[in-house]
CSV table of C-alpha atoms in Angstrom, one decimal:
chain,number,residue,atom,x,y,z
A,1,LYS,CA,16.5,43.6,-95.5
A,2,ALA,CA,12.8,41.8,-95.5
A,3,GLY,CA,11.3,40.8,-99.0
A,4,VAL,CA,7.8,41.7,-100.2
A,5,THR,CA,5.4,40.1,-97.3
A,6,GLN,CA,2.1,39.0,-98.7
A,7,THR,CA,-0.9,38.2,-95.9
A,8,PRO,CA,-2.7,35.9,-95.6
A,9,ARG,CA,-0.9,33.3,-97.5
A,10,TYR,CA,-3.6,31.1,-97.8
A,11,LEU,CA,-7.7,31.6,-97.9
A,12,ILE,CA,-10.8,29.9,-98.8
A,13,LYS,CA,-13.8,32.2,-99.7
A,14,THR,CA,-17.6,31.4,-100.9
A,15,ARG,CA,-18.8,33.0,-104.2
A,16,GLY,CA,-20.5,36.0,-103.7
A,17,GLN,CA,-17.9,36.7,-100.8
A,18,GLN,CA,-15.1,39.6,-101.2
A,19,VAL,CA,-11.9,39.2,-100.1
A,20,THR,CA,-8.9,41.7,-99.2
A,21,LEU,CA,-5.3,40.8,-99.6
A,22,SER,CA,-2.3,42.6,-98.3
A,23,CYS,CA,1.1,43.5,-99.3
A,24,SER,CA,4.2,45.1,-97.4
A,25,PRO,CA,7.1,45.9,-100.3
A,26,ILE,CA,10.6,46.0,-100.2
A,27,SER,CA,11.6,48.8,-97.9
A,28,GLY,CA,12.0,51.9,-99.7
A,29,HIS,CA,9.9,50.7,-102.7
A,30,ARG,CA,7.6,52.7,-103.8
A,31,SER,CA,6.2,50.7,-106.7
A,32,VAL,CA,3.8,48.2,-105.9
A,33,SER,CA,1.9,46.0,-108.6
A,34,TRP,CA,0.0,43.2,-108.4
A,35,TYR,CA,-0.5,39.8,-110.7
A,36,GLN,CA,-2.5,37.0,-111.1
A,37,GLN,CA,-1.4,33.6,-111.8
A,38,THR,CA,-3.6,30.8,-113.2
A,39,PRO,CA,-3.1,27.2,-114.7
A,40,GLY,CA,-5.1,28.4,-117.6
A,41,GLN,CA,-3.7,31.8,-118.0
A,42,GLY,CA,-0.2,32.3,-116.2
A,43,LEU,CA,1.0,35.3,-115.2
A,44,GLN,CA,-1.4,38.2,-115.7
A,45,PHE,CA,-0.8,41.9,-114.7
A,46,LEU,CA,-3.4,43.4,-112.4
A,47,PHE,CA,-2.5,47.0,-111.3
A,48,GLU,CA,0.2,49.0,-110.4
A,49,TYR,CA,0.3,51.7,-107.3
A,50,PHE,CA,3.2,54.2,-106.8
A,51,SER,CA,3.3,56.9,-104.2
A,52,GLU,CA,-1.1,56.3,-103.5
A,53,THR,CA,-1.6,56.2,-107.5
A,54,GLN,CA,-2.7,54.0,-109.8
A,55,ARG,CA,-0.6,54.2,-112.8
A,56,ASN,CA,-1.4,51.3,-114.8
A,57,LYS,CA,-3.9,48.7,-115.0
A,58,GLY,CA,-4.6,45.1,-116.5
A,59,ASN,CA,-7.4,43.7,-118.2
A,60,PHE,CA,-9.7,42.7,-115.4
A,61,PRO,CA,-13.2,43.2,-114.3
A,62,GLY,CA,-14.2,46.3,-112.0
A,63,ARG,CA,-14.4,43.6,-109.3
A,64,PHE,CA,-10.6,43.7,-109.0
A,65,SER,CA,-9.6,46.8,-107.1
A,66,GLY,CA,-6.6,48.2,-105.3
A,67,ARG,CA,-5.1,50.7,-103.4
A,68,GLN,CA,-1.7,51.8,-101.7
A,69,PHE,CA,-1.3,53.7,-98.8
A,70,SER,CA,1.5,56.6,-97.5
A,71,ASN,CA,3.7,53.8,-96.1
A,72,SER,CA,3.6,52.4,-99.5
A,73,ARG,CA,1.5,49.2,-98.3
A,74,SER,CA,-1.2,48.0,-100.7
A,75,GLU,CA,-4.1,46.0,-100.8
A,76,MET,CA,-6.0,44.7,-103.1
A,77,ASN,CA,-9.9,43.3,-103.1
A,78,VAL,CA,-12.1,41.3,-105.2
A,79,SER,CA,-15.5,41.7,-104.5
A,80,THR,CA,-18.3,39.2,-105.6
A,81,LEU,CA,-16.1,36.1,-105.7
A,82,GLU,CA,-16.7,34.0,-108.9
A,83,LEU,CA,-15.0,30.1,-108.8
A,84,GLY,CA,-12.6,31.4,-111.8
A,85,ASP,CA,-11.0,33.7,-109.2
A,86,SER,CA,-9.5,30.8,-107.5
A,87,ALA,CA,-5.5,31.9,-108.4
A,88,LEU,CA,-2.4,32.6,-106.7
A,89,TYR,CA,-2.4,36.7,-106.2
A,90,LEU,CA,1.4,37.8,-106.3
A,91,CYS,CA,2.4,41.3,-105.2
A,92,ALA,CA,5.6,42.7,-106.8
A,93,SER,CA,7.6,45.9,-105.8
A,94,SER,CA,10.5,48.0,-107.2
A,95,SER,CA,12.3,50.8,-106.0
A,96,GLN,CA,11.7,52.8,-109.3
A,97,GLU,CA,10.6,52.6,-112.9
A,98,GLY,CA,13.0,50.7,-114.8
A,99,ASN,CA,14.2,48.9,-111.5
A,100,THR,CA,14.4,45.3,-110.4
A,101,ILE,CA,10.8,44.2,-109.6
A,102,TYR,CA,11.0,41.5,-106.9
A,103,PHE,CA,7.9,39.2,-105.6
A,104,GLY,CA,6.4,38.0,-102.9
A,105,GLU,CA,5.3,34.6,-102.0
A,106,GLY,CA,1.8,35.1,-103.0
A,107,SER,CA,-1.7,34.7,-101.6
A,108,TRP,CA,-3.7,31.3,-102.6
A,109,LEU,CA,-7.2,31.8,-102.9
A,110,THR,CA,-9.6,29.3,-103.2
A,111,VAL,CA,-13.3,30.2,-103.9
A,112,VAL,CA,-15.7,27.6,-103.3
B,1,GLY,CA,-16.0,28.1,-122.6
B,2,GLU,CA,-13.8,25.8,-120.9
B,3,SER,CA,-10.6,27.0,-120.2
B,4,VAL,CA,-7.5,25.1,-121.5
B,5,GLY,CA,-4.5,25.0,-118.8
B,6,LEU,CA,-1.3,26.2,-120.5
B,7,HIS,CA,1.1,23.4,-122.4
B,8,LEU,CA,4.6,24.4,-120.8
B,9,PRO,CA,7.7,23.2,-122.5
B,10,THR,CA,9.9,21.0,-120.5
B,11,LEU,CA,13.5,20.9,-120.5
B,12,SER,CA,14.8,17.5,-119.1
B,13,VAL,CA,19.0,17.4,-118.2
B,14,GLN,CA,21.5,15.6,-116.4
B,15,GLU,CA,22.9,17.3,-113.2
B,16,GLY,CA,26.2,18.7,-114.3
B,17,ASP,CA,24.7,19.7,-117.8
B,18,ASN,CA,24.5,23.2,-119.3
B,19,SER,CA,20.6,24.3,-119.4
B,20,ILE,CA,19.5,26.7,-122.4
B,21,ILE,CA,15.5,27.9,-121.8
B,22,ASN,CA,14.1,29.8,-124.7
B,23,CYS,CA,11.9,32.8,-124.7
B,24,ALA,CA,10.2,34.7,-127.4
B,25,TYR,CA,9.0,38.1,-126.7
B,26,SER,CA,6.1,39.9,-128.3
B,27,ASN,CA,6.6,43.5,-128.1
B,28,SER,CA,9.6,45.4,-130.1
B,29,ALA,CA,9.4,48.2,-127.7
B,30,SER,CA,10.0,46.3,-124.6
B,31,ASP,CA,13.5,47.5,-123.5
B,32,TYR,CA,13.8,45.5,-120.2
B,33,PHE,CA,13.7,42.0,-120.2
B,34,ILE,CA,14.1,39.7,-116.7
B,35,TRP,CA,13.9,36.1,-116.2
B,36,TYR,CA,12.5,34.3,-113.3
B,37,LYS,CA,12.3,31.0,-111.3
B,38,GLN,CA,9.8,29.8,-109.3
B,39,GLU,CA,9.8,27.0,-107.4
B,40,SER,CA,6.1,24.7,-106.4
B,41,GLY,CA,4.3,26.7,-103.9
B,42,LYS,CA,6.3,30.2,-103.8
B,43,GLY,CA,6.8,33.2,-105.8
B,44,PRO,CA,8.9,34.1,-109.0
B,45,GLN,CA,12.5,34.9,-107.8
B,46,PHE,CA,14.8,37.1,-109.6
B,47,ILE,CA,17.4,35.5,-111.1
B,48,ILE,CA,19.0,37.9,-114.1
B,49,ASP,CA,17.7,40.8,-116.0
B,50,ILE,CA,19.0,42.7,-119.6
B,51,ARG,CA,18.1,46.0,-121.0
B,52,SER,CA,17.8,46.3,-124.6
B,53,ASN,CA,21.3,48.1,-125.1
B,54,MET,CA,22.7,45.5,-124.3
B,55,ASP,CA,23.2,41.6,-126.3
B,56,LYS,CA,24.6,39.5,-123.3
B,57,ARG,CA,24.7,39.7,-119.4
B,58,GLN,CA,26.3,37.0,-117.3
B,59,GLY,CA,25.7,36.3,-113.6
B,60,GLN,CA,26.8,33.4,-111.2
B,61,ARG,CA,26.3,30.4,-113.3
B,62,VAL,CA,23.5,32.1,-115.5
B,63,THR,CA,23.8,34.1,-118.6
B,64,VAL,CA,21.3,36.1,-120.8
B,65,LEU,CA,21.7,36.3,-124.3
B,66,LEU,CA,19.0,38.8,-126.2
B,67,ASN,CA,18.6,38.8,-130.0
B,68,LYS,CA,16.4,42.0,-130.7
B,69,THR,CA,16.2,41.0,-134.4
B,70,VAL,CA,14.1,38.0,-133.8
B,71,LYS,CA,12.9,39.3,-130.2
B,72,HIS,CA,14.6,36.4,-128.8
B,73,LEU,CA,15.6,35.8,-125.3
B,74,SER,CA,17.8,32.9,-123.6
B,75,LEU,CA,18.7,31.7,-120.3
B,76,GLN,CA,21.4,29.5,-120.0
B,77,ILE,CA,22.8,27.6,-116.9
B,78,ALA,CA,26.0,26.4,-116.3
B,79,ALA,CA,26.8,23.2,-114.5
B,80,THR,CA,22.8,22.6,-113.8
B,81,GLN,CA,21.9,21.6,-110.3
B,82,PRO,CA,19.4,19.8,-108.8
B,83,GLY,CA,17.9,23.3,-106.9
B,84,ASP,CA,17.6,24.8,-110.2
B,85,SER,CA,14.8,22.3,-111.1
B,86,ALA,CA,11.8,24.8,-111.0
B,87,VAL,CA,9.3,26.8,-113.7
B,88,TYR,CA,11.4,29.3,-115.4
B,89,PHE,CA,9.6,32.8,-117.0
B,90,CYS,CA,11.1,35.3,-119.4
B,91,ALA,CA,9.3,38.6,-118.7
B,92,GLU,CA,9.3,41.6,-120.7
B,93,ASN,CA,8.7,45.6,-119.9
B,94,ILE,CA,8.7,48.8,-121.5
B,95,GLY,CA,10.8,50.9,-119.5
B,96,SER,CA,11.8,54.4,-118.9
B,97,GLY,CA,10.4,57.0,-120.7
B,98,GLY,CA,7.0,54.2,-121.4
B,99,THR,CA,4.1,54.2,-119.7
B,100,SER,CA,4.1,50.6,-118.4
B,101,TYR,CA,4.5,51.2,-115.1
B,102,GLY,CA,5.7,47.7,-113.3
B,103,LYS,CA,3.5,46.2,-115.9
B,104,LEU,CA,5.3,42.5,-117.0
B,105,THR,CA,4.2,40.6,-119.4
B,106,PHE,CA,5.1,36.9,-118.6
B,107,GLY,CA,6.0,34.2,-121.4
B,108,GLN,CA,4.1,30.9,-120.5
B,109,GLY,CA,7.4,29.3,-118.7
B,110,THR,CA,9.3,26.3,-119.0
B,111,ILE,CA,10.0,23.6,-116.2
B,112,LEU,CA,13.2,22.6,-116.0
B,113,THR,CA,14.1,18.9,-114.5
B,114,VAL,CA,17.4,18.4,-113.3
B,115,HIS,CA,18.4,14.8,-112.7
B,116,PRO,CA,21.0,13.3,-110.3
């Protein structure tokens, strides 16, 4: 069974641009959540989707958004990129509430 | 203001020793806890989990202990190997009946270094 797949793995963007990251959850998993990991703040929850609905959201500005498709695949978007958005963005999936949450390898975003 | 990097606790052991990594969690309503291992350049890898109705759970070479009274979690790794070198994170979640929906709150992490 394939794990959580994230694309792209690495990308460099310029301040002010926007970026879209993609995540394919483990087959059969309907919950997809996103996290940001930085050396300064550690791992922080961005948002969670289930059946195309955002059920929970962390404390990030509105520049960070996401969506989930009917096949459970998810995308997150960051608009008007800032230098501080440079981070590892991690996607995780689980089959349902209370079940194990598995992570992908992440997308490394560098903003210059 | 200037951001300050997290200063992660470190644990250095010899190959073959047992390792104990500790974690204090914050929310008394948390009822599901997970330990993850993260190697350099990779995403967090699930190690073992425990629910609040248990105080101990064992896996292959790993044991998790939960003390709800003092909100403390520990991960014990038996016969530690060089391949166990990584950053270890504990994470807490308010599970069924709550509204956390996939939201894990992570600890700062502990760097484990295993010397051959």
